[in-house]
PDB file of N, CA and C in Angstrom:
ATOM      1  N   MET A   1       8.494 -15.079  18.258  1.00 80.00           N
ATOM      2  CA  MET A   1       7.508 -15.070  17.398  1.00 80.00           C
ATOM      3  C   MET A   1       7.701 -15.081  16.090  1.00 80.00           C
ATOM      4  N   SER A   2       6.846 -15.839  14.890  1.00 90.00           N
ATOM      5  CA  SER A   2       7.134 -16.430  13.836  1.00 90.00           C
ATOM      6  C   SER A   2       6.870 -14.939  13.157  1.00 90.00           C
ATOM      7  N   LYS A   3       7.551 -14.995  12.005  1.00 89.00           N
ATOM      8  CA  LYS A   3       7.290 -14.220  10.836  1.00 89.00           C
ATOM      9  C   LYS A   3       5.832 -13.440  10.568  1.00 89.00           C
ATOM     10  N   TYR A   4       4.854 -14.669  10.232  1.00 87.00           N
ATOM     11  CA  TYR A   4       3.434 -14.496  10.105  1.00 87.00           C
ATOM     12  C   TYR A   4       3.058 -14.083  11.357  1.00 87.00           C
ATOM     13  N   ASP A   5       3.178 -13.875  12.677  1.00 87.00           N
ATOM     14  CA  ASP A   5       2.620 -13.484  13.605  1.00 87.00           C
ATOM     15  C   ASP A   5       3.128 -11.999  13.907  1.00 87.00           C
ATOM     16  N   ALA A   6       4.376 -12.097  13.502  1.00 90.00           N
ATOM     17  CA  ALA A   6       4.995 -10.632  13.613  1.00 90.00           C
ATOM     18  C   ALA A   6       4.203  -9.384  12.566  1.00 90.00           C
ATOM     19  N   GLY A   7       3.937 -10.221  11.225  1.00 89.00           N
ATOM     20  CA  GLY A   7       3.437  -9.524  10.472  1.00 89.00           C
ATOM     21  C   GLY A   7       1.743  -9.116  10.786  1.00 89.00           C
ATOM     22  N   MET A   8       1.366  -9.989  11.328  1.00 93.00           N
ATOM     23  CA  MET A   8      -0.208 -10.025  11.611  1.00 93.00           C
ATOM     24  C   MET A   8      -0.293  -8.899  12.830  1.00 93.00           C
ATOM     25  N   GLN A   9       0.996  -8.873  13.907  1.00 94.00           N
ATOM     26  CA  GLN A   9       0.755  -7.539  14.787  1.00 94.00           C
ATOM     27  C   GLN A   9       1.118  -6.440  14.135  1.00 94.00           C
ATOM     28  N   GLU A  10       1.898  -6.360  13.024  1.00 93.00           N
ATOM     29  CA  GLU A  10       1.994  -4.888  12.477  1.00 93.00           C
ATOM     30  C   GLU A  10       0.868  -4.515  11.992  1.00 93.00           C
ATOM     31  N   LEU A  11       0.202  -5.356  11.449  1.00 93.00           N
ATOM     32  CA  LEU A  11      -1.057  -5.102  10.292  1.00 93.00           C
ATOM     33  C   LEU A  11      -2.098  -4.656  11.453  1.00 93.00           C
ATOM     34  N   LEU A  12      -2.106  -5.099  12.522  1.00 94.00           N
ATOM     35  CA  LEU A  12      -3.450  -5.155  13.694  1.00 94.00           C
ATOM     36  C   LEU A  12      -3.206  -3.452  14.127  1.00 94.00           C
ATOM     37  N   THR A  13      -1.626  -3.501  14.530  1.00 95.00           N
ATOM     38  CA  THR A  13      -1.157  -2.076  15.244  1.00 95.00           C
ATOM     39  C   THR A  13      -1.445  -1.349  14.223  1.00 95.00           C
ATOM     40  N   ALA A  14      -1.135  -1.262  13.191  1.00 96.00           N
ATOM     41  CA  ALA A  14      -1.528  -0.079  12.060  1.00 96.00           C
ATOM     42  C   ALA A  14      -2.973   0.392  11.923  1.00 96.00           C
ATOM     43  N   LEU A  15      -3.731  -0.618  11.891  1.00 96.00           N
ATOM     44  CA  LEU A  15      -4.853  -0.909  11.992  1.00 96.00           C
ATOM     45  C   LEU A  15      -5.900  -0.101  13.308  1.00 96.00           C
ATOM     46  N   ALA A  16      -5.189   0.164  14.479  1.00 95.00           N
ATOM     47  CA  ALA A  16      -5.710   0.665  15.485  1.00 95.00           C
ATOM     48  C   ALA A  16      -5.853   1.821  15.520  1.00 95.00           C
ATOM     49  N   ASP A  17      -5.494   2.476  14.560  1.00 96.00           N
ATOM     50  CA  ASP A  17      -5.952   3.863  14.637  1.00 96.00           C
ATOM     51  C   ASP A  17      -7.068   4.545  13.597  1.00 96.00           C
ATOM     52  N   PRO A  18      -8.126   5.052  14.245  1.00 95.00           N
ATOM     53  CA  PRO A  18      -9.202   5.296  13.243  1.00 95.00           C
ATOM     54  C   PRO A  18      -8.919   6.268  11.925  1.00 95.00           C
ATOM     55  N   THR A  19      -7.551   7.175  12.003  1.00 95.00           N
ATOM     56  CA  THR A  19      -7.451   7.751  10.994  1.00 95.00           C
ATOM     57  C   THR A  19      -6.718   6.975   9.886  1.00 95.00           C
ATOM     58  N   ARG A  20      -6.250   6.013  10.337  1.00 96.00           N
ATOM     59  CA  ARG A  20      -5.456   5.189   9.658  1.00 96.00           C
ATOM     60  C   ARG A  20      -6.627   4.147   8.658  1.00 96.00           C
ATOM     61  N   ARG A  21      -8.091   3.829   9.462  1.00 96.00           N
ATOM     62  CA  ARG A  21      -8.676   3.113   9.122  1.00 96.00           C
ATOM     63  C   ARG A  21      -9.675   3.854   8.198  1.00 96.00           C
ATOM     64  N   ALA A  22      -9.916   5.134   8.320  1.00 96.00           N
ATOM     65  CA  ALA A  22     -10.497   6.023   7.569  1.00 96.00           C
ATOM     66  C   ALA A  22      -9.743   6.051   6.068  1.00 96.00           C
ATOM     67  N   ALA A  23      -8.370   6.400   6.185  1.00 96.00           N
ATOM     68  CA  ALA A  23      -7.797   6.263   4.676  1.00 96.00           C
ATOM     69  C   ALA A  23      -7.567   5.225   3.923  1.00 96.00           C
ATOM     70  N   LEU A  24      -7.384   3.999   4.854  1.00 96.00           N
ATOM     71  CA  LEU A  24      -7.784   2.572   4.260  1.00 96.00           C
ATOM     72  C   LEU A  24      -8.757   2.369   3.696  1.00 96.00           C
ATOM     73  N   ALA A  25     -10.132   3.101   4.454  1.00 96.00           N
ATOM     74  CA  ALA A  25     -11.204   2.507   3.632  1.00 96.00           C
ATOM     75  C   ALA A  25     -11.350   3.159   2.195  1.00 96.00           C
ATOM     76  N   ILE A  26     -10.806   4.067   2.065  1.00 96.00           N
ATOM     77  CA  ILE A  26     -10.786   4.912   0.724  1.00 96.00           C
ATOM     78  C   ILE A  26     -10.186   4.272  -0.097  1.00 96.00           C
ATOM     79  N   ILE A  27      -8.784   4.010   0.064  1.00 96.00           N
ATOM     80  CA  ILE A  27      -7.802   3.386  -0.645  1.00 96.00           C
ATOM     81  C   ILE A  27      -8.542   1.712  -1.293  1.00 96.00           C
ATOM     82  N   TRP A  28      -9.033   0.760  -0.136  1.00 94.00           N
ATOM     83  CA  TRP A  28      -9.093   0.147  -0.425  1.00 94.00           C
ATOM     84  C   TRP A  28     -10.640   0.027  -1.139  1.00 94.00           C
ATOM     85  N   SER A  29     -11.334   0.951  -1.555  1.00 90.00           N
ATOM     86  CA  SER A  29     -12.513   0.951  -2.921  1.00 90.00           C
ATOM     87  C   SER A  29     -11.848   1.023  -4.058  1.00 90.00           C
ATOM     88  N   GLY A  30     -10.470   0.969  -4.208  1.00 89.00           N
ATOM     89  CA  GLY A  30      -9.571   0.867  -5.340  1.00 89.00           C
ATOM     90  C   GLY A  30      -8.913   1.743  -6.016  1.00 89.00           C
ATOM     91  N   GLY A  31      -8.018   1.921  -6.910  1.00 90.00           N
ATOM     92  CA  GLY A  31      -7.514   3.137  -7.494  1.00 90.00           C
ATOM     93  C   GLY A  31      -6.539   3.156  -6.729  1.00 90.00           C
ATOM     94  N   GLU A  32      -5.762   4.566  -7.108  1.00 94.00           N
ATOM     95  CA  GLU A  32      -4.478   5.066  -6.590  1.00 94.00           C
ATOM     96  C   GLU A  32      -5.384   6.813  -5.765  1.00 94.00           C
ATOM     97  N   HIS A  33      -4.760   7.096  -5.056  1.00 95.00           N
ATOM     98  CA  HIS A  33      -5.024   8.187  -4.069  1.00 95.00           C
ATOM     99  C   HIS A  33      -3.789   9.114  -3.813  1.00 95.00           C
ATOM    100  N   CYS A  34      -4.052  10.212  -4.064  1.00 93.00           N
ATOM    101  CA  CYS A  34      -2.623  11.213  -3.552  1.00 93.00           C
ATOM    102  C   CYS A  34      -3.078  11.930  -2.056  1.00 93.00           C
ATOM    103  N   VAL A  35      -1.998  12.238  -1.613  1.00 92.00           N
ATOM    104  CA  VAL A  35      -2.320  12.539  -0.258  1.00 92.00           C
ATOM    105  C   VAL A  35      -3.545  13.563  -0.375  1.00 92.00           C
ATOM    106  N   CYS A  36      -3.410  14.439  -1.142  1.00 92.00           N
ATOM    107  CA  CYS A  36      -4.291  15.896  -1.230  1.00 92.00           C
ATOM    108  C   CYS A  36      -5.641  15.190  -1.399  1.00 92.00           C
ATOM    109  N   ASP A  37      -5.891  14.135  -1.880  1.00 92.00           N
ATOM    110  CA  ASP A  37      -7.232  13.490  -1.792  1.00 92.00           C
ATOM    111  C   ASP A  37      -7.650  13.218  -0.759  1.00 92.00           C
ATOM    112  N   LEU A  38      -6.871  12.598   0.127  1.00 95.00           N
ATOM    113  CA  LEU A  38      -7.294  11.918   1.575  1.00 95.00           C
ATOM    114  C   LEU A  38      -7.112  13.188   2.521  1.00 95.00           C
ATOM    115  N   MET A  39      -6.366  14.338   2.303  1.00 94.00           N
ATOM    116  CA  MET A  39      -6.600  15.257   3.177  1.00 94.00           C
ATOM    117  C   MET A  39      -8.069  15.746   3.229  1.00 94.00           C
ATOM    118  N   ALA A  40      -8.725  16.029   2.141  1.00 95.00           N
ATOM    119  CA  ALA A  40      -9.671  16.361   1.545  1.00 95.00           C
ATOM    120  C   ALA A  40     -10.954  15.455   1.957  1.00 95.00           C
ATOM    121  N   ALA A  41     -10.843  14.328   2.054  1.00 94.00           N
ATOM    122  CA  ALA A  41     -11.642  13.234   2.567  1.00 94.00           C
ATOM    123  C   ALA A  41     -11.930  13.366   4.004  1.00 94.00           C
ATOM    124  N   LEU A  42     -10.811  13.059   4.653  1.00 95.00           N
ATOM    125  CA  LEU A  42     -10.169  13.070   6.073  1.00 95.00           C
ATOM    126  C   LEU A  42     -10.266  14.385   6.529  1.00 95.00           C
ATOM    127  N   GLY A  43     -10.105  15.590   6.356  1.00 95.00           N
ATOM    128  CA  GLY A  43     -10.244  16.675   7.102  1.00 95.00           C
ATOM    129  C   GLY A  43      -8.787  16.894   7.755  1.00 95.00           C
ATOM    130  N   ALA A  44      -7.765  16.234   7.572  1.00 95.00           N
ATOM    131  CA  ALA A  44      -6.767  16.072   7.828  1.00 95.00           C
ATOM    132  C   ALA A  44      -5.720  17.263   7.133  1.00 95.00           C
ATOM    133  N   THR A  45      -4.310  17.111   7.823  1.00 94.00           N
ATOM    134  CA  THR A  45      -3.387  18.028   7.103  1.00 94.00           C
ATOM    135  C   THR A  45      -2.428  17.344   6.388  1.00 94.00           C
ATOM    136  N   GLN A  46      -1.764  17.918   5.609  1.00 93.00           N
ATOM    137  CA  GLN A  46      -0.778  17.138   4.760  1.00 93.00           C
ATOM    138  C   GLN A  46       0.124  16.473   5.806  1.00 93.00           C
ATOM    139  N   SER A  47       0.611  16.718   6.585  1.00 94.00           N
ATOM    140  CA  SER A  47       1.599  15.995   7.705  1.00 94.00           C
ATOM    141  C   SER A  47       1.015  14.897   8.310  1.00 94.00           C
ATOM    142  N   ARG A  48      -0.296  15.062   8.851  1.00 95.00           N
ATOM    143  CA  ARG A  48      -1.004  14.234   9.460  1.00 95.00           C
ATOM    144  C   ARG A  48      -1.476  13.058   8.531  1.00 95.00           C
ATOM    145  N   VAL A  49      -1.836  13.095   7.451  1.00 96.00           N
ATOM    146  CA  VAL A  49      -1.984  11.987   6.415  1.00 96.00           C
ATOM    147  C   VAL A  49      -1.037  11.434   5.877  1.00 96.00           C
ATOM    148  N   SER A  50       0.098  12.148   5.772  1.00 94.00           N
ATOM    149  CA  SER A  50       1.501  11.514   5.132  1.00 94.00           C
ATOM    150  C   SER A  50       2.129  10.663   6.350  1.00 94.00           C
ATOM    151  N   ARG A  51       2.040  10.900   7.457  1.00 96.00           N
ATOM    152  CA  ARG A  51       2.440  10.346   8.738  1.00 96.00           C
ATOM    153  C   ARG A  51       1.395   8.979   8.801  1.00 96.00           C
ATOM    154  N   HIS A  52       0.361   9.181   8.726  1.00 96.00           N
ATOM    155  CA  HIS A  52      -0.668   7.836   8.962  1.00 96.00           C
ATOM    156  C   HIS A  52      -0.478   6.817   7.685  1.00 96.00           C
ATOM    157  N   MET A  53      -0.152   7.513   6.448  1.00 96.00           N
ATOM    158  CA  MET A  53       0.156   6.580   5.045  1.00 96.00           C
ATOM    159  C   MET A  53       1.291   5.913   5.441  1.00 96.00           C
ATOM    160  N   ARG A  54       2.701   6.598   6.051  1.00 96.00           N
ATOM    161  CA  ARG A  54       3.692   6.018   6.023  1.00 96.00           C
ATOM    162  C   ARG A  54       3.872   4.860   6.904  1.00 96.00           C
ATOM    163  N   ILE A  55       2.953   4.735   8.090  1.00 97.00           N
ATOM    164  CA  ILE A  55       2.562   3.732   9.207  1.00 97.00           C
ATOM    165  C   ILE A  55       2.040   2.321   7.924  1.00 97.00           C
ATOM    166  N   LEU A  56       1.057   2.863   7.370  1.00 97.00           N
ATOM    167  CA  LEU A  56       0.476   2.011   6.724  1.00 97.00           C
ATOM    168  C   LEU A  56       1.056   0.920   5.304  1.00 97.00           C
ATOM    169  N   ARG A  57       1.849   1.840   5.024  1.00 96.00           N
ATOM    170  CA  ARG A  57       3.131   1.409   4.012  1.00 96.00           C
ATOM    171  C   ARG A  57       3.942   0.537   4.797  1.00 96.00           C
ATOM    172  N   GLN A  58       4.584   1.193   5.797  1.00 96.00           N
ATOM    173  CA  GLN A  58       5.656   0.361   6.665  1.00 96.00           C
ATOM    174  C   GLN A  58       5.023  -0.948   7.025  1.00 96.00           C
ATOM    175  N   ALA A  59       3.728  -1.240   7.339  1.00 95.00           N
ATOM    176  CA  ALA A  59       2.941  -2.334   7.714  1.00 95.00           C
ATOM    177  C   ALA A  59       2.857  -2.994   6.533  1.00 95.00           C
ATOM    178  N   GLY A  60       2.852  -2.926   5.254  1.00 95.00           N
ATOM    179  CA  GLY A  60       3.089  -3.548   4.117  1.00 95.00           C
ATOM    180  C   GLY A  60       1.178  -3.709   3.390  1.00 95.00           C
ATOM    181  N   ILE A  61       0.836  -2.501   3.962  1.00 97.00           N
ATOM    182  CA  ILE A  61      -0.589  -2.743   3.446  1.00 97.00           C
ATOM    183  C   ILE A  61      -0.993  -1.945   2.474  1.00 97.00           C
ATOM    184  N   VAL A  62      -0.379  -0.825   2.246  1.00 97.00           N
ATOM    185  CA  VAL A  62      -0.474  -0.213   0.559  1.00 97.00           C
ATOM    186  C   VAL A  62       1.107  -0.035   0.278  1.00 97.00           C
ATOM    187  N   THR A  63       0.982   0.365  -1.291  1.00 97.00           N
ATOM    188  CA  THR A  63       2.153   0.904  -1.640  1.00 97.00           C
ATOM    189  C   THR A  63       1.907   2.429  -2.198  1.00 97.00           C
ATOM    190  N   ASP A  64       3.340   2.674  -2.595  1.00 95.00           N
ATOM    191  CA  ASP A  64       3.077   4.290  -2.834  1.00 95.00           C
ATOM    192  C   ASP A  64       4.048   4.120  -4.431  1.00 95.00           C
ATOM    193  N   ARG A  65       3.863   5.332  -4.952  1.00 93.00           N
ATOM    194  CA  ARG A  65       4.252   5.988  -6.308  1.00 93.00           C
ATOM    195  C   ARG A  65       4.376   7.371  -6.383  1.00 93.00           C
ATOM    196  N   ARG A  66       5.380   7.508  -6.761  1.00 91.00           N
ATOM    197  CA  ARG A  66       5.592   9.079  -6.848  1.00 91.00           C
ATOM    198  C   ARG A  66       5.466   9.296  -8.403  1.00 91.00           C
ATOM    199  N   ASP A  67       4.549  10.347  -8.444  1.00 85.00           N
ATOM    200  CA  ASP A  67       4.029  10.795  -9.548  1.00 85.00           C
ATOM    201  C   ASP A  67       4.454  12.590  -9.533  1.00 85.00           C
ATOM    202  N   ALA A  68       5.407  12.846 -10.288  1.00 86.00           N
ATOM    203  CA  ALA A  68       5.667  14.510 -10.223  1.00 86.00           C
ATOM    204  C   ALA A  68       5.982  14.632  -8.582  1.00 86.00           C
ATOM    205  N   GLN A  69       5.026  15.800  -8.229  1.00 86.00           N
ATOM    206  CA  GLN A  69       5.000  16.187  -6.776  1.00 86.00           C
ATOM    207  C   GLN A  69       4.375  15.472  -5.639  1.00 86.00           C
ATOM    208  N   TRP A  70       3.554  14.435  -6.375  1.00 86.00           N
ATOM    209  CA  TRP A  70       2.646  13.967  -5.583  1.00 86.00           C
ATOM    210  C   TRP A  70       2.950  12.229  -5.312  1.00 86.00           C
ATOM    211  N   VAL A  71       2.592  11.800  -4.338  1.00 90.00           N
ATOM    212  CA  VAL A  71       2.608  10.705  -3.969  1.00 90.00           C
ATOM    213  C   VAL A  71       1.263   9.807  -3.748  1.00 90.00           C
ATOM    214  N   ARG A  72       1.530   9.025  -4.996  1.00 94.00           N
ATOM    215  CA  ARG A  72       0.022   7.720  -4.846  1.00 94.00           C
ATOM    216  C   ARG A  72      -0.257   6.669  -4.006  1.00 94.00           C
ATOM    217  N   TYR A  73      -1.015   6.528  -3.273  1.00 96.00           N
ATOM    218  CA  TYR A  73      -1.255   5.173  -2.758  1.00 96.00           C
ATOM    219  C   TYR A  73      -1.877   4.319  -3.164  1.00 96.00           C
ATOM    220  N   ARG A  74      -1.994   3.048  -3.162  1.00 97.00           N
ATOM    221  CA  ARG A  74      -3.066   1.954  -3.359  1.00 97.00           C
ATOM    222  C   ARG A  74      -2.774   0.570  -2.496  1.00 97.00           C
ATOM    223  N   ARG A  75      -3.779  -0.042  -2.757  1.00 97.00           N
ATOM    224  CA  ARG A  75      -3.486  -1.345  -1.861  1.00 97.00           C
ATOM    225  C   ARG A  75      -2.414  -2.111  -2.224  1.00 97.00           C
ATOM    226  N   ASN A  76      -1.706  -2.670  -1.603  1.00 97.00           N
ATOM    227  CA  ASN A  76      -0.489  -3.951  -1.882  1.00 97.00           C
ATOM    228  C   ASN A  76      -1.080  -4.666  -2.512  1.00 97.00           C
ATOM    229  N   PRO A  77      -0.873  -5.067  -3.556  1.00 96.00           N
ATOM    230  CA  PRO A  77      -1.493  -6.456  -4.485  1.00 96.00           C
ATOM    231  C   PRO A  77      -0.644  -7.666  -3.948  1.00 96.00           C
ATOM    232  N   GLN A  78       0.382  -7.332  -3.457  1.00 96.00           N
ATOM    233  CA  GLN A  78       1.029  -8.263  -2.731  1.00 96.00           C
ATOM    234  C   GLN A  78       0.577  -9.106  -1.326  1.00 96.00           C
ATOM    235  N   LEU A  79      -0.346  -8.568  -0.719  1.00 95.00           N
ATOM    236  CA  LEU A  79      -0.866  -8.801   0.686  1.00 95.00           C
ATOM    237  C   LEU A  79      -1.349 -10.578   0.831  1.00 95.00           C
ATOM    238  N   THR A  80      -1.349 -11.228   1.292  1.00 94.00           N
ATOM    239  CA  THR A  80      -1.663 -12.500   1.535  1.00 94.00           C
ATOM    240  C   THR A  80      -3.395 -12.498   1.885  1.00 94.00           C
ATOM    241  N   GLY A  81      -3.800 -13.531   1.354  1.00 94.00           N
ATOM    242  CA  GLY A  81      -5.327 -13.813   1.478  1.00 94.00           C
ATOM    243  C   GLY A  81      -5.814 -13.586   2.814  1.00 94.00           C
ATOM    244  N   ASP A  82      -5.061 -14.077   3.515  1.00 94.00           N
ATOM    245  CA  ASP A  82      -5.371 -13.886   5.262  1.00 94.00           C
ATOM    246  C   ASP A  82      -5.288 -12.327   5.455  1.00 94.00           C
ATOM    247  N   PHE A  83      -4.232 -11.799   5.335  1.00 95.00           N
ATOM    248  CA  PHE A  83      -4.264 -10.393   5.621  1.00 95.00           C
ATOM    249  C   PHE A  83      -5.438  -9.651   5.306  1.00 95.00           C
ATOM    250  N   VAL A  84      -5.522  -9.983   3.635  1.00 96.00           N
ATOM    251  CA  VAL A  84      -6.840  -9.138   3.130  1.00 96.00           C
ATOM    252  C   VAL A  84      -7.908  -9.413   3.681  1.00 96.00           C
ATOM    253  N   ALA A  85      -8.443 -10.876   4.260  1.00 96.00           N
ATOM    254  CA  ALA A  85      -9.330 -10.921   4.844  1.00 96.00           C
ATOM    255  C   ALA A  85      -9.811 -10.548   6.366  1.00 96.00           C
ATOM    256  N   VAL A  86      -8.533 -10.243   6.885  1.00 96.00           N
ATOM    257  CA  VAL A  86      -8.388  -9.429   8.271  1.00 96.00           C
ATOM    258  C   VAL A  86      -9.067  -7.876   8.166  1.00 96.00           C
ATOM    259  N   ILE A  87      -8.474  -7.341   6.793  1.00 96.00           N
ATOM    260  CA  ILE A  87      -8.542  -5.906   6.452  1.00 96.00           C
ATOM    261  C   ILE A  87      -9.708  -5.768   6.305  1.00 96.00           C
ATOM    262  N   ASP A  88     -10.751  -6.723   5.329  1.00 96.00           N
ATOM    263  CA  ASP A  88     -11.954  -6.688   5.060  1.00 96.00           C
ATOM    264  C   ASP A  88     -12.871  -6.710   5.804  1.00 96.00           C
ATOM    265  N   ALA A  89     -12.618  -7.657   7.010  1.00 96.00           N
ATOM    266  CA  ALA A  89     -13.649  -7.759   8.191  1.00 96.00           C
ATOM    267  C   ALA A  89     -13.254  -6.538   8.876  1.00 96.00           C
ATOM    268  N   ILE A  90     -12.493  -5.924   9.319  1.00 96.00           N
ATOM    269  CA  ILE A  90     -12.073  -4.779  10.215  1.00 96.00           C
ATOM    270  C   ILE A  90     -13.069  -3.446   9.613  1.00 96.00           C
ATOM    271  N   LEU A  91     -12.778  -3.523   8.149  1.00 95.00           N
ATOM    272  CA  LEU A  91     -13.200  -2.377   7.483  1.00 95.00           C
ATOM    273  C   LEU A  91     -14.828  -2.296   7.073  1.00 95.00           C
ATOM    274  N   THR A  92     -15.495  -3.843   7.012  1.00 95.00           N
ATOM    275  CA  THR A  92     -16.646  -4.032   6.872  1.00 95.00           C
ATOM    276  C   THR A  92     -17.463  -3.778   8.507  1.00 95.00           C
ATOM    277  N   ALA A  93     -16.723  -4.269   9.331  1.00 95.00           N
ATOM    278  CA  ALA A  93     -17.647  -3.846  10.783  1.00 95.00           C
ATOM    279  C   ALA A  93     -17.353  -2.485  11.050  1.00 95.00           C
ATOM    280  N   GLU A  94     -16.425  -1.758  10.886  1.00 91.00           N
ATOM    281  CA  GLU A  94     -16.605  -0.466  11.119  1.00 91.00           C
ATOM    282  C   GLU A  94     -17.734   0.202   9.893  1.00 91.00           C
ATOM    283  N   ALA A  95     -17.766  -0.268   8.882  1.00 91.00           N
ATOM    284  CA  ALA A  95     -19.018   0.270   7.855  1.00 91.00           C
ATOM    285  C   ALA A  95     -20.073   0.137   8.728  1.00 91.00           C
ATOM    286  N   ASN A  96     -20.226  -1.185   9.177  1.00 92.00           N
ATOM    287  CA  ASN A  96     -21.534  -1.462   9.575  1.00 92.00           C
ATOM    288  C   ASN A  96     -22.078  -0.934  10.794  1.00 92.00           C
ATOM    289  N   ALA A  97     -21.012  -0.503  11.561  1.00 90.00           N
ATOM    290  CA  ALA A  97     -21.407   0.271  12.873  1.00 90.00           C
ATOM    291  C   ALA A  97     -21.885   1.790  12.645  1.00 90.00           C
ATOM    292  N   ALA A  98     -21.092   2.321  11.525  1.00 85.00           N
ATOM    293  CA  ALA A  98     -21.303   3.923  11.394  1.00 85.00           C
ATOM    294  C   ALA A  98     -22.788   3.659  10.824  1.00 85.00           C
ATOM    295  N   ALA A  99     -23.150   2.567   9.875  1.00 87.00           N
ATOM    296  CA  ALA A  99     -24.744   2.453   9.596  1.00 87.00           C
ATOM    297  C   ALA A  99     -25.424   2.733  10.543  1.00 87.00           C
ATOM    298  N   ARG A 100     -25.425   1.828  11.267  1.00 88.00           N
ATOM    299  CA  ARG A 100     -26.188   1.343  12.745  1.00 88.00           C
ATOM    300  C   ARG A 100     -26.491   2.541  13.325  1.00 88.00           C
ATOM    301  N   VAL A 101     -25.210   3.599  13.575  1.00 88.00           N
ATOM    302  CA  VAL A 101     -25.284   4.756  14.250  1.00 88.00           C
ATOM    303  C   VAL A 101     -25.729   5.606  13.494  1.00 88.00           C
ATOM    304  N   GLN A 102     -25.824   5.487  12.545  1.00 82.00           N
ATOM    305  CA  GLN A 102     -26.777   6.690  11.291  1.00 82.00           C
ATOM    306  C   GLN A 102     -28.119   6.287  11.477  1.00 82.00           C
ATOM    307  N   GLU A 103     -28.605   5.232  11.444  1.00 82.00           N
ATOM    308  CA  GLU A 103     -29.847   4.714  11.742  1.00 82.00           C
ATOM    309  C   GLU A 103     -30.557   5.325  12.832  1.00 82.00           C
ATOM    310  N   GLU A 104     -29.782   5.232  13.810  1.00 83.00           N
ATOM    311  CA  GLU A 104     -30.205   5.348  15.386  1.00 83.00           C
ATOM    312  C   GLU A 104     -30.652   6.855  15.540  1.00 83.00           C
ATOM    313  N   THR A 105     -29.802   7.849  14.492  1.00 80.00           N
ATOM    314  CA  THR A 105     -30.269   9.216  14.557  1.00 80.00           C
ATOM    315  C   THR A 105     -31.159   9.813  14.162  1.00 80.00           C
ATOM    316  N   ILE A 106     -31.469   8.863  12.969  1.00 71.00           N
ATOM    317  CA  ILE A 106     -32.659   9.633  12.246  1.00 71.00           C
ATOM    318  C   ILE A 106     -33.917   9.065  12.827  1.00 71.00           C
TER     319      ILE A 106
END
């Protein structure tokens, strides 16, 4: 398996979890977000959010920065264009599906 294939497999594995995709959607919109922000938005515990963010960081999707007692996460600016395109496509497809479900319930 090539380095590219291994990286793509790690990316797709990291994006397989709905909680990680939800956290990534928040981060992907820009800026830095601490675990406390993500906890509130996702309705998840600190340990759960931290565990998911560790997986996204290990996959190279996000980077982190320590700020006193907080860890702040943001998009990894060094992601290659094809990896960014895959993430964009997945997040867009999920947002479109959620919008369709919302329309059907109205």
